[in-house]
XYZ file of C-alpha atoms in Angstrom:
218
model
C 253.246 91.369 84.496
C 252.468 94.705 82.994
C 250.924 95.416 79.600
C 254.274 95.717 77.639
C 252.825 96.062 74.216
C 250.145 98.770 74.909
C 252.630 100.740 76.920
C 255.049 100.722 73.833
C 252.187 101.824 71.719
C 251.529 104.702 74.090
C 255.123 105.765 74.123
C 255.642 105.553 70.318
C 252.356 107.391 69.725
C 250.700 104.425 67.632
C 248.006 103.620 70.120
C 244.378 103.782 68.949
C 241.715 105.737 70.907
C 239.796 102.731 71.836
C 242.819 101.076 73.267
C 243.481 103.893 75.739
C 240.110 105.165 76.367
C 239.697 102.881 79.327
C 239.816 103.369 83.099
C 243.168 103.998 84.363
C 243.233 100.810 86.569
C 242.409 98.511 83.592
C 245.939 98.797 82.261
C 248.744 97.020 84.169
C 251.655 99.436 84.627
C 255.357 98.775 84.938
C 256.260 99.885 88.529
C 260.058 99.376 88.337
C 261.758 102.713 87.410
C 259.011 103.679 84.950
C 260.036 107.391 84.677
C 263.577 106.471 83.693
C 262.348 103.978 81.201
C 259.524 105.762 79.535
C 259.765 109.540 79.937
C 261.087 111.480 77.094
C 260.354 115.176 76.287
C 260.102 114.418 72.547
C 257.291 111.889 73.214
C 255.129 114.665 74.761
C 256.104 117.254 72.142
C 255.262 114.937 69.287
C 251.956 113.944 70.863
C 251.014 117.590 71.075
C 252.164 118.258 67.560
C 249.923 115.324 66.391
C 246.968 117.388 67.527
C 248.338 120.601 66.142
C 248.810 118.889 62.787
C 245.218 117.481 62.904
C 246.372 113.831 63.151
C 244.705 113.688 66.542
C 241.518 115.133 67.819
C 241.039 116.674 71.303
C 239.695 113.440 72.834
C 242.611 111.491 71.553
C 245.250 113.917 72.927
C 243.479 114.147 76.373
C 243.243 110.413 76.710
C 246.718 109.961 75.717
C 247.997 112.391 78.133
C 246.193 110.806 80.909
C 247.491 107.337 80.085
C 251.199 108.451 79.429
C 251.117 110.221 82.827
C 250.157 106.857 84.506
C 252.799 105.088 82.430
C 255.737 107.312 83.558
C 254.294 107.232 87.150
C 254.067 103.505 87.217
C 250.371 103.439 87.753
C 251.001 105.391 91.064
C 251.362 101.910 92.781
C 252.368 101.936 96.427
C 255.323 99.543 95.638
C 256.748 101.805 92.865
C 260.412 101.795 92.530
C 262.156 105.082 91.348
C 265.586 106.696 91.633
C 265.746 110.463 92.460
C 268.943 112.255 93.003
C 267.388 114.676 95.397
C 264.080 116.252 96.378
C 264.431 118.891 93.516
C 264.486 116.026 90.970
C 261.570 114.514 92.662
C 259.712 117.793 92.632
C 260.453 118.402 88.828
C 259.209 114.954 87.978
C 255.994 115.673 89.809
C 255.582 118.789 87.938
C 255.940 116.817 84.558
C 253.289 114.596 85.841
C 251.184 117.619 86.974
C 251.291 119.107 83.380
C 250.445 115.875 81.779
C 247.387 115.676 84.203
C 246.262 119.164 83.187
C 246.659 118.205 79.491
C 244.330 115.257 80.066
C 241.530 117.866 80.623
C 242.308 119.281 77.191
C 239.075 117.833 75.900
C 236.896 119.787 78.328
C 238.649 123.089 78.080
C 240.037 123.433 74.475
C 237.045 125.324 73.149
C 237.485 128.059 75.661
C 239.266 131.039 74.265
C 242.878 130.973 75.377
C 242.196 128.212 77.850
C 245.015 126.200 76.341
C 247.967 127.631 74.534
C 249.642 124.485 73.367
C 252.790 126.181 72.180
C 253.192 127.614 75.589
C 252.599 124.130 76.996
C 255.436 122.793 74.906
C 257.636 125.498 76.043
C 256.793 124.667 79.753
C 257.550 121.035 79.187
C 260.948 122.013 77.603
C 261.871 124.136 80.514
C 260.979 121.323 83.023
C 263.119 118.994 80.978
C 266.149 121.544 80.969
C 265.983 121.508 84.829
C 265.698 117.674 84.884
C 268.789 117.411 82.653
C 270.817 119.818 84.611
C 269.514 118.905 88.034
C 272.899 119.116 89.752
C 273.236 122.892 88.924
C 270.069 123.957 90.635
C 269.345 125.241 94.190
C 265.833 125.904 95.382
C 264.073 128.286 97.876
C 260.341 128.361 98.620
C 257.740 130.517 100.585
C 254.160 130.947 101.147
C 252.911 133.854 98.981
C 249.830 135.808 99.251
C 247.039 136.342 101.859
C 245.641 132.775 101.494
C 248.879 130.807 101.202
C 248.658 129.374 104.722
C 245.087 128.273 104.428
C 245.706 126.748 100.981
C 249.031 125.193 102.074
C 250.555 126.048 98.840
C 253.815 127.900 97.927
C 255.972 129.283 95.208
C 259.492 127.545 94.535
C 262.267 129.631 93.183
C 264.853 127.475 91.303
C 268.189 129.047 90.547
C 270.894 127.855 88.182
C 274.120 129.894 88.914
C 276.127 127.995 86.191
C 273.856 128.590 83.386
C 272.450 131.938 84.874
C 268.740 130.845 84.679
C 265.933 130.788 87.145
C 262.263 129.513 87.124
C 259.361 130.178 89.421
C 256.838 127.249 90.066
C 253.618 127.322 91.963
C 253.440 124.185 94.078
C 251.755 122.256 96.638
C 254.475 119.711 96.816
C 256.198 120.528 100.011
C 254.996 120.607 103.452
C 255.549 124.302 104.406
C 258.722 124.374 106.649
C 260.382 121.363 105.065
C 264.080 121.913 104.437
C 267.083 119.771 103.525
C 270.566 120.420 101.898
C 268.900 121.050 98.425
C 266.042 123.432 99.234
C 265.348 126.003 101.836
C 262.116 127.400 103.229
C 262.260 131.206 103.582
C 259.785 134.144 104.193
C 257.658 135.708 101.460
C 259.790 138.889 101.688
C 262.928 137.010 101.257
C 261.628 135.304 98.178
C 260.308 138.449 96.622
C 263.921 140.144 97.244
C 265.651 137.197 95.492
C 263.372 137.388 92.499
C 263.737 141.227 92.381
C 267.598 140.729 92.357
C 267.300 138.089 89.544
C 265.202 140.372 87.519
C 267.974 142.923 87.547
C 270.729 140.541 86.859
C 271.796 138.878 83.685
C 269.830 135.675 84.612
C 267.189 134.285 82.140
C 263.694 133.392 83.341
C 262.479 130.020 82.084
C 258.704 130.587 81.835
C 256.340 128.360 83.909
C 254.259 129.913 86.709
C 255.660 133.208 87.009
C 252.468 135.052 85.986
C 250.558 133.371 88.826
C 253.363 134.597 91.198
C 253.200 138.126 89.920
C 249.410 138.106 90.237
C 249.805 137.099 93.933
C 252.870 139.147 94.846
């Protein structure tokens, strides 16, 4: 049995610091379709706004982000049950989890100048959520970019939505380089760069995310 009451408090933002400032494995998580049950963009945005409005301090926001990440991922249990339409949806869900994990280090980084632009963080969550809610309209390409990409086993993923004329560039270590299926294609660095140049010259809108890291590498 999972800790239903505390999970509810985490999701409706009524939890107290002492309730969530515990080791991750001390909470019993719901492992049956947790992302579908507990993920909502407004929960994340409202949590960040609690800090911006000074209702929460940095420790509370970072602890909450860590705990909420574990809630929507069902405690990362091996017997986790989830539904994903395709590999792109699975990838976007992983990015939402990754962003929450990054936010969980807010307490350590927030004093550094420009280390955390929370309004930009909200925008990035909103863009991921848009992709998630229009998942059937996206196709994806990815490539290893930069001189150390092969050693680091990382890549950049280019998502394109031809219906809404939008695209997004995401740094990733999610895919094993070379993996392909009907929803995503592995291409060369030059092919990826050419596709992005074509989109830059078109009427497509860039949804901001990892593009600055890409331009620094490319």
